[in-house]
mmCIF file of C-alpha atoms in Angstrom:
data_model
loop_
_atom_site.group_PDB
_atom_site.id
_atom_site.type_symbol
_atom_site.label_atom_id
_atom_site.label_comp_id
_atom_site.label_asym_id
_atom_site.label_seq_id
_atom_site.Cartn_x
_atom_site.Cartn_y
_atom_site.Cartn_z
ATOM 1 C CA MET B 1 33.945 55.728 192.366
ATOM 2 C CA LEU B 2 31.166 53.344 191.438
ATOM 3 C CA LEU B 3 28.438 55.396 189.795
ATOM 4 C CA ALA B 4 25.819 52.649 189.658
ATOM 5 C CA ALA B 5 25.373 48.964 190.277
ATOM 6 C CA ILE B 6 22.704 46.374 189.668
ATOM 7 C CA PRO B 7 21.212 45.368 193.016
ATOM 8 C CA SER B 8 20.724 41.719 193.910
ATOM 9 C CA PRO B 9 17.815 40.325 195.910
ATOM 10 C CA THR B 10 18.532 39.477 199.524
ATOM 11 C CA ARG B 11 16.021 36.630 199.486
ATOM 12 C CA GLY B 12 15.319 33.893 196.969
ATOM 13 C CA VAL B 13 12.577 32.021 198.803
ATOM 14 C CA TRP B 14 9.337 33.097 200.409
ATOM 15 C CA HIS B 15 6.781 31.094 202.374
ATOM 16 C CA LEU B 16 3.023 30.898 202.055
ATOM 17 C CA GLY B 17 2.441 29.178 205.343
ATOM 18 C CA PRO B 18 4.448 25.947 205.185
ATOM 19 C CA VAL B 19 4.804 26.119 201.383
ATOM 20 C CA PRO B 20 8.117 27.583 200.108
ATOM 21 C CA ILE B 21 7.940 29.720 196.951
ATOM 22 C CA ARG B 22 11.374 29.606 195.351
ATOM 23 C CA ALA B 23 12.305 32.197 192.743
ATOM 24 C CA TYR B 24 14.750 29.791 191.073
ATOM 25 C CA ALA B 25 12.036 27.197 190.461
ATOM 26 C CA PHE B 26 9.531 29.865 189.395
ATOM 27 C CA CYS B 27 11.941 31.186 186.732
ATOM 28 C CA ILE B 28 12.560 27.689 185.365
ATOM 29 C CA ILE B 29 8.822 26.982 185.177
ATOM 30 C CA ALA B 30 8.176 30.342 183.501
ATOM 31 C CA GLY B 31 10.862 29.562 180.909
ATOM 32 C CA ILE B 32 9.337 26.156 180.189
ATOM 33 C CA LEU B 33 5.885 27.677 179.668
ATOM 34 C CA VAL B 34 7.233 30.318 177.281
ATOM 35 C CA ALA B 35 9.180 27.685 175.343
ATOM 36 C CA ALA B 36 6.152 25.398 175.051
ATOM 37 C CA TRP B 37 3.914 28.261 173.880
ATOM 38 C CA LEU B 38 6.346 29.490 171.223
ATOM 39 C CA THR B 39 7.195 25.981 170.046
ATOM 40 C CA GLU B 40 3.515 25.145 169.577
ATOM 41 C CA ARG B 41 2.969 28.290 167.496
ATOM 42 C CA ARG B 42 6.012 27.661 165.325
ATOM 43 C CA TYR B 43 5.245 23.976 164.833
ATOM 44 C CA VAL B 44 1.660 24.632 163.759
ATOM 45 C CA ARG B 45 2.803 27.362 161.367
ATOM 46 C CA ARG B 46 5.142 24.831 159.771
ATOM 47 C CA GLY B 47 2.161 22.583 159.125
ATOM 48 C CA GLY B 48 2.335 20.384 162.213
ATOM 49 C CA LYS B 49 -0.828 19.351 164.009
ATOM 50 C CA PRO B 50 -1.942 21.281 167.123
ATOM 51 C CA GLY B 51 -1.449 19.539 170.446
ATOM 52 C CA VAL B 52 1.596 17.508 169.456
ATOM 53 C CA ILE B 53 3.998 19.772 171.345
ATOM 54 C CA ASN B 54 2.121 19.444 174.637
ATOM 55 C CA GLN B 55 2.168 15.680 174.274
ATOM 56 C CA ILE B 56 5.902 15.619 173.613
ATOM 57 C CA ALA B 57 6.628 18.138 176.391
ATOM 58 C CA THR B 58 5.298 15.655 178.952
ATOM 59 C CA TRP B 59 8.354 13.567 178.086
ATOM 60 C CA GLY B 60 10.934 16.172 177.173
ATOM 61 C CA VAL B 61 10.513 18.496 180.174
ATOM 62 C CA PRO B 62 10.947 15.902 182.971
ATOM 63 C CA PHE B 63 13.857 14.285 181.127
ATOM 64 C CA GLY B 64 15.444 17.707 180.656
ATOM 65 C CA ILE B 65 15.169 18.653 184.330
ATOM 66 C CA VAL B 66 16.645 15.343 185.447
ATOM 67 C CA GLY B 67 19.430 15.629 182.877
ATOM 68 C CA ALA B 68 20.248 19.184 183.932
ATOM 69 C CA ARG B 69 20.684 18.116 187.529
ATOM 70 C CA LEU B 70 22.663 14.992 186.646
ATOM 71 C CA TYR B 71 25.094 17.024 184.544
ATOM 72 C CA HIS B 72 25.634 19.507 187.362
ATOM 73 C CA VAL B 73 26.206 16.794 189.962
ATOM 74 C CA ALA B 74 28.508 14.820 187.643
ATOM 75 C CA THR B 75 30.673 17.826 186.746
ATOM 76 C CA SER B 76 30.636 19.431 190.222
ATOM 77 C CA TRP B 77 30.603 16.285 192.314
ATOM 78 C CA GLN B 78 32.780 17.379 195.225
ATOM 79 C CA PRO B 79 30.024 18.989 197.374
ATOM 80 C CA TYR B 80 28.011 15.781 197.091
ATOM 81 C CA PHE B 81 30.467 12.893 196.935
ATOM 82 C CA GLY B 82 33.797 14.440 197.891
ATOM 83 C CA PRO B 83 35.328 14.712 201.382
ATOM 84 C CA ASN B 84 32.688 16.033 203.795
ATOM 85 C CA GLY B 85 30.171 15.967 200.956
ATOM 86 C CA ASP B 86 26.481 15.220 201.430
ATOM 87 C CA PRO B 87 25.098 12.860 198.744
ATOM 88 C CA LEU B 88 21.530 13.668 199.770
ATOM 89 C CA LYS B 89 22.021 17.273 198.633
ATOM 90 C CA ALA B 90 22.343 16.034 195.077
ATOM 91 C CA LEU B 91 18.547 15.927 195.209
ATOM 92 C CA TYR B 92 18.196 19.527 196.446
ATOM 93 C CA ILE B 93 17.424 20.968 193.041
ATOM 94 C CA TRP B 94 15.818 24.042 194.625
ATOM 95 C CA GLU B 95 19.218 25.235 195.869
ATOM 96 C CA GLY B 96 20.402 25.739 192.294
ATOM 97 C CA GLY B 97 22.758 23.761 190.114
ATOM 98 C CA MET B 98 21.404 22.900 186.659
ATOM 99 C CA GLY B 99 23.560 22.111 183.640
ATOM 100 C CA VAL B 100 22.202 23.191 180.269
ATOM 101 C CA TRP B 101 24.097 20.423 178.460
ATOM 102 C CA GLY B 102 22.362 17.737 180.488
ATOM 103 C CA ALA B 103 19.029 19.465 179.926
ATOM 104 C CA ILE B 104 19.512 19.482 176.148
ATOM 105 C CA ALA B 105 20.806 15.906 175.934
ATOM 106 C CA PHE B 106 18.211 14.301 178.199
ATOM 107 C CA GLY B 107 15.471 16.640 176.982
ATOM 108 C CA ALA B 108 16.197 15.533 173.426
ATOM 109 C CA LEU B 109 15.983 11.901 174.538
ATOM 110 C CA GLY B 110 12.628 12.539 176.181
ATOM 111 C CA ALA B 111 11.411 14.460 173.135
ATOM 112 C CA TRP B 112 12.492 11.581 170.889
ATOM 113 C CA ILE B 113 10.457 9.143 173.002
ATOM 114 C CA GLY B 114 7.482 11.496 172.894
ATOM 115 C CA ALA B 115 7.858 11.965 169.146
ATOM 116 C CA ARG B 116 7.933 8.215 168.584
ATOM 117 C CA ARG B 117 4.776 7.792 170.620
ATOM 118 C CA ALA B 118 3.076 10.635 168.735
ATOM 119 C CA GLY B 119 4.154 9.294 165.344
ATOM 120 C CA VAL B 120 6.196 12.329 164.286
ATOM 121 C CA THR B 121 9.860 12.890 163.476
ATOM 122 C CA LEU B 122 12.232 14.818 165.709
ATOM 123 C CA PRO B 123 14.111 17.307 163.439
ATOM 124 C CA PRO B 124 11.061 19.503 162.645
ATOM 125 C CA LEU B 125 10.211 19.549 166.352
ATOM 126 C CA ALA B 126 13.749 20.607 167.225
ATOM 127 C CA ASP B 127 13.661 23.389 164.631
ATOM 128 C CA ALA B 128 10.346 24.653 165.991
ATOM 129 C CA ALA B 129 11.636 24.488 169.577
ATOM 130 C CA ALA B 130 15.044 26.130 169.066
ATOM 131 C CA PRO B 131 14.205 29.801 169.798
ATOM 132 C CA GLY B 132 11.864 28.829 172.632
ATOM 133 C CA ILE B 133 14.634 26.841 174.288
ATOM 134 C CA ALA B 134 16.942 29.848 174.033
ATOM 135 C CA LEU B 135 14.313 32.082 175.647
ATOM 136 C CA ALA B 136 13.744 29.512 178.394
ATOM 137 C CA GLN B 137 17.463 29.496 179.175
ATOM 138 C CA GLY B 138 17.498 33.283 179.479
ATOM 139 C CA ILE B 139 14.432 33.368 181.712
ATOM 140 C CA GLY B 140 15.899 30.605 183.848
ATOM 141 C CA ARG B 141 19.035 32.702 184.364
ATOM 142 C CA LEU B 142 16.943 35.150 186.376
ATOM 143 C CA GLY B 143 16.841 32.441 189.027
ATOM 144 C CA ASN B 144 20.618 32.801 189.363
ATOM 145 C CA TRP B 145 20.119 36.498 190.077
ATOM 146 C CA PHE B 146 17.745 35.695 192.932
ATOM 147 C CA ASN B 147 20.273 33.180 194.291
ATOM 148 C CA ASN B 148 23.213 35.627 194.009
ATOM 149 C CA GLU B 149 25.168 33.232 191.779
ATOM 150 C CA VAL B 150 26.704 32.982 188.291
ATOM 151 C CA TYR B 151 28.786 36.146 188.313
ATOM 152 C CA GLY B 152 32.200 37.066 186.945
ATOM 153 C CA GLY B 153 35.233 38.837 188.314
ATOM 154 C CA PRO B 154 35.179 42.084 190.300
ATOM 155 C CA THR B 155 34.363 45.237 188.343
ATOM 156 C CA ASP B 156 33.295 48.831 188.918
ATOM 157 C CA LEU B 157 31.531 49.205 185.567
ATOM 158 C CA PRO B 158 28.163 50.989 185.737
ATOM 159 C CA TRP B 159 26.359 47.678 185.179
ATOM 160 C CA ALA B 160 28.310 45.879 187.900
ATOM 161 C CA LEU B 161 26.296 43.428 189.996
ATOM 162 C CA THR B 162 26.101 43.774 193.770
ATOM 163 C CA VAL B 163 26.535 40.287 195.268
ATOM 164 C CA HIS B 164 25.721 39.230 198.823
ATOM 165 C CA GLU B 165 27.229 36.462 200.888
ATOM 166 C CA TRP B 166 24.605 33.783 200.530
ATOM 167 C CA ASP B 167 23.121 31.173 202.840
ATOM 168 C CA GLN B 168 22.164 28.548 200.266
ATOM 169 C CA ALA B 169 20.159 26.375 202.649
ATOM 170 C CA ALA B 170 18.070 29.315 203.917
ATOM 171 C CA GLY B 171 17.767 30.912 200.480
ATOM 172 C CA ARG B 172 18.736 34.394 201.665
ATOM 173 C CA ALA B 173 21.685 36.691 202.231
ATOM 174 C CA VAL B 174 23.811 36.306 205.344
ATOM 175 C CA ILE B 175 23.034 39.020 207.899
ATOM 176 C CA GLY B 176 26.014 40.757 209.480
ATOM 177 C CA ALA B 177 26.512 42.016 213.030
ATOM 178 C CA ASP B 178 25.082 45.386 211.969
ATOM 179 C CA GLY B 179 21.819 43.723 210.977
ATOM 180 C CA LEU B 180 22.394 44.336 207.257
ATOM 181 C CA PRO B 181 23.007 41.817 204.455
ATOM 182 C CA VAL B 182 26.711 41.128 203.961
ATOM 183 C CA VAL B 183 27.932 42.440 200.579
ATOM 184 C CA LEU B 184 30.849 40.641 198.936
ATOM 185 C CA GLY B 185 31.403 43.371 196.342
ATOM 186 C CA THR B 186 30.441 44.212 192.784
ATOM 187 C CA PHE B 187 31.072 41.776 189.955
ATOM 188 C CA HIS B 188 30.389 41.153 186.267
ATOM 189 C CA PRO B 189 26.737 40.003 185.934
ATOM 190 C CA ALA B 190 27.510 36.854 183.962
ATOM 191 C CA PHE B 191 23.933 35.654 184.376
ATOM 192 C CA LEU B 192 22.699 38.856 182.705
ATOM 193 C CA TYR B 193 25.195 38.547 179.865
ATOM 194 C CA GLU B 194 23.895 35.047 179.160
ATOM 195 C CA LEU B 195 20.267 36.181 179.427
ATOM 196 C CA LEU B 196 20.823 38.901 176.836
ATOM 197 C CA TRP B 197 22.861 36.559 174.635
ATOM 198 C CA THR B 198 20.186 33.845 174.613
ATOM 199 C CA PHE B 199 17.469 36.369 173.811
ATOM 200 C CA GLY B 200 19.626 37.564 170.921
ATOM 201 C CA VAL B 201 20.135 33.954 169.783
ATOM 202 C CA ALA B 202 16.365 33.423 169.775
ATOM 203 C CA ALA B 203 15.879 36.528 167.616
ATOM 204 C CA VAL B 204 18.592 35.478 165.139
ATOM 205 C CA VAL B 205 17.207 31.941 164.823
ATOM 206 C CA ILE B 206 13.677 33.242 164.175
ATOM 207 C CA TRP B 207 14.995 35.674 161.556
ATOM 208 C CA ALA B 208 17.216 33.100 159.842
ATOM 209 C CA ASP B 209 14.451 30.507 159.875
ATOM 210 C CA ARG B 210 12.092 32.902 158.102
ATOM 211 C CA ARG B 211 14.723 34.213 155.708
ATOM 212 C CA PHE B 212 16.261 30.897 154.675
ATOM 213 C CA ARG B 213 13.464 28.430 155.514
ATOM 214 C CA LEU B 214 15.694 26.280 157.668
ATOM 215 C CA GLY B 215 14.691 22.643 157.950
ATOM 216 C CA HIS B 216 15.926 19.168 158.858
ATOM 217 C CA GLY B 217 17.363 20.301 162.195
ATOM 218 C CA ARG B 218 19.262 23.338 160.914
ATOM 219 C CA ALA B 219 17.403 25.918 163.033
ATOM 220 C CA PHE B 220 18.255 23.855 166.097
ATOM 221 C CA GLY B 221 21.854 23.495 164.944
ATOM 222 C CA LEU B 222 22.114 27.258 164.476
ATOM 223 C CA TYR B 223 20.773 27.791 167.996
ATOM 224 C CA VAL B 224 23.330 25.401 169.497
ATOM 225 C CA ALA B 225 26.228 26.918 167.532
ATOM 226 C CA LEU B 226 25.323 30.482 168.517
ATOM 227 C CA TYR B 227 24.635 29.619 172.140
ATOM 228 C CA THR B 228 27.942 27.820 172.574
ATOM 229 C CA LEU B 229 29.783 30.747 170.976
ATOM 230 C CA GLY B 230 28.416 33.048 173.655
ATOM 231 C CA ARG B 231 28.873 30.511 176.419
ATOM 232 C CA LEU B 232 32.606 30.355 175.654
ATOM 233 C CA TRP B 233 33.324 33.969 176.645
ATOM 234 C CA ILE B 234 30.686 34.135 179.369
ATOM 235 C CA GLU B 235 32.022 30.996 181.021
ATOM 236 C CA ALA B 236 35.543 32.434 180.888
ATOM 237 C CA LEU B 237 34.345 35.398 182.998
ATOM 238 C CA ARG B 238 32.945 33.295 185.823
ATOM 239 C CA ILE B 239 34.874 32.917 189.069
ATOM 240 C CA ASP B 240 32.729 30.389 190.926
ATOM 241 C CA ASP B 241 34.315 27.036 191.682
ATOM 242 C CA ALA B 242 34.397 24.635 188.735
ATOM 243 C CA ASN B 243 36.376 21.595 187.677
ATOM 244 C CA THR B 244 38.983 22.303 185.012
ATOM 245 C CA VAL B 245 40.718 20.394 182.217
ATOM 246 C CA LEU B 246 44.114 21.683 181.020
ATOM 247 C CA GLY B 247 43.516 24.887 182.942
ATOM 248 C CA LEU B 248 40.117 25.652 181.388
ATOM 249 C CA ARG B 249 36.707 25.245 182.970
ATOM 250 C CA LEU B 250 34.980 22.038 181.937
ATOM 251 C CA ASN B 251 32.036 23.940 180.463
ATOM 252 C CA ILE B 252 34.373 25.801 178.124
ATOM 253 C CA TRP B 253 35.545 22.514 176.647
ATOM 254 C CA THR B 254 31.958 21.279 176.441
ATOM 255 C CA SER B 255 30.886 24.475 174.669
ATOM 256 C CA LEU B 256 33.747 24.206 172.194
ATOM 257 C CA LEU B 257 33.112 20.557 171.313
ATOM 258 C CA VAL B 258 29.317 20.843 171.180
ATOM 259 C CA GLY B 259 29.499 24.058 169.148
ATOM 260 C CA LEU B 260 31.850 22.574 166.562
ATOM 261 C CA GLY B 261 29.708 19.452 166.353
ATOM 262 C CA ALA B 262 26.537 21.498 165.861
ATOM 263 C CA ALA B 263 28.148 23.607 163.129
ATOM 264 C CA ALA B 264 29.407 20.511 161.297
ATOM 265 C CA LEU B 265 26.048 18.729 161.464
ATOM 266 C CA THR B 266 24.208 21.861 160.320
ATOM 267 C CA LEU B 267 26.435 22.166 157.253
ATOM 268 C CA TRP B 268 26.050 18.450 156.556
ATOM 269 C CA SER B 269 22.251 18.770 156.805
ATOM 270 C CA ALA B 270 22.247 21.710 154.374
ATOM 271 C CA ARG B 271 24.097 19.640 151.771
ATOM 272 C CA ARG B 272 22.258 16.376 152.377
ATOM 273 C CA HIS B 273 18.712 17.692 152.917
ATOM 274 C CA PRO B 274 18.203 21.107 151.315
ATOM 275 C CA GLY B 275 14.918 22.874 151.895
ATOM 276 C CA ARG B 276 12.371 22.332 154.635
ATOM 277 C CA GLU B 277 10.040 19.437 155.455
ATOM 278 C CA ASP B 278 6.431 19.792 154.344
ATOM 279 C CA LEU B 279 4.509 18.854 157.474
ATOM 280 C CA SER B 280 1.152 19.912 156.068
ATOM 281 C CA SER B 281 1.086 16.959 153.670
ATOM 282 C CA ALA B 282 2.594 14.451 156.095
ATOM 283 C CA SER B 283 0.697 11.726 157.868
ATOM 284 C CA GLU B 284 1.222 12.946 161.404
ATOM 285 C CA PRO B 285 -1.149 11.586 164.062
ATOM 286 C CA SER B 286 -1.044 13.713 167.200
ATOM 287 C CA CYS B 287 -2.416 11.391 169.851
ATOM 288 C CA THR B 288 -1.932 7.885 168.500
ATOM 289 C CA PRO B 289 1.081 5.553 168.467
ATOM 290 C CA ARG B 290 3.437 5.653 165.531
ATOM 291 C CA ARG B 291 2.099 3.941 162.434
ATOM 292 C CA ALA B 292 3.920 2.591 159.433
ATOM 293 C CA GLY B 293 4.598 5.401 157.009
ATOM 294 C CA GLY B 294 4.129 8.115 159.648
ATOM 295 C CA ASP B 295 6.175 11.249 158.937
ATOM 296 C CA GLY B 296 6.857 14.525 160.650
#
């Protein structure tokens, strides 16, 4: 007999008059704010100038959000462009569907543009941002809880997750003939596993960065390697629909390739650029275009 289970919300959207308040969007915004705050603190402690992170975030955040949605639509295209699909729903970001790989890739592109405009280099920024990004991912996963999504196979473990049949368009659980929300069963809380894993990754990166004075992109590389390691087993638990390659979910292959690449580049950086950049002595304008000789 099930002794306990984690309850799931029966509603993921509320209305203040005509304005919808969506838990999924709120969690993403909260994660971004936490990441920006922590990144600013870490960057300034490394010797970077205050205010640079906010300037770069105005590029990195929008690029990251767009990239996250593009990755999801590209790798789960059937509901949008398949038979009976609705292409317009590719724009319905509030209904869920964000790919972390697209967020990192496009966010990095946006951050690179912002860094160029600010006259700073990207690797120290990435190192400062690494644990904040991990925390933002974990906080964002709470949005999946509100949407009753990202869960694994059935289980009766004490920390099993109660999942409702969900009306995605309405943002709430389907109501049965008895007037109660329809329960599909209890499942592994994959979203919670990833939340806890990313918080642990953030803690390890902060510790390792202090202990070994990681520089030249190595803190960011450590974050990516550790995150992908966790994503491999968490993704294997999930039972939601996903495209597969050679019998494995696409995100498992992505995690494997990205993780190996991050580990290789981190080791290469350690051999090629030992130590950490000295930002305190660098010419690093915070609000002016890049100048010749500018460093970060």
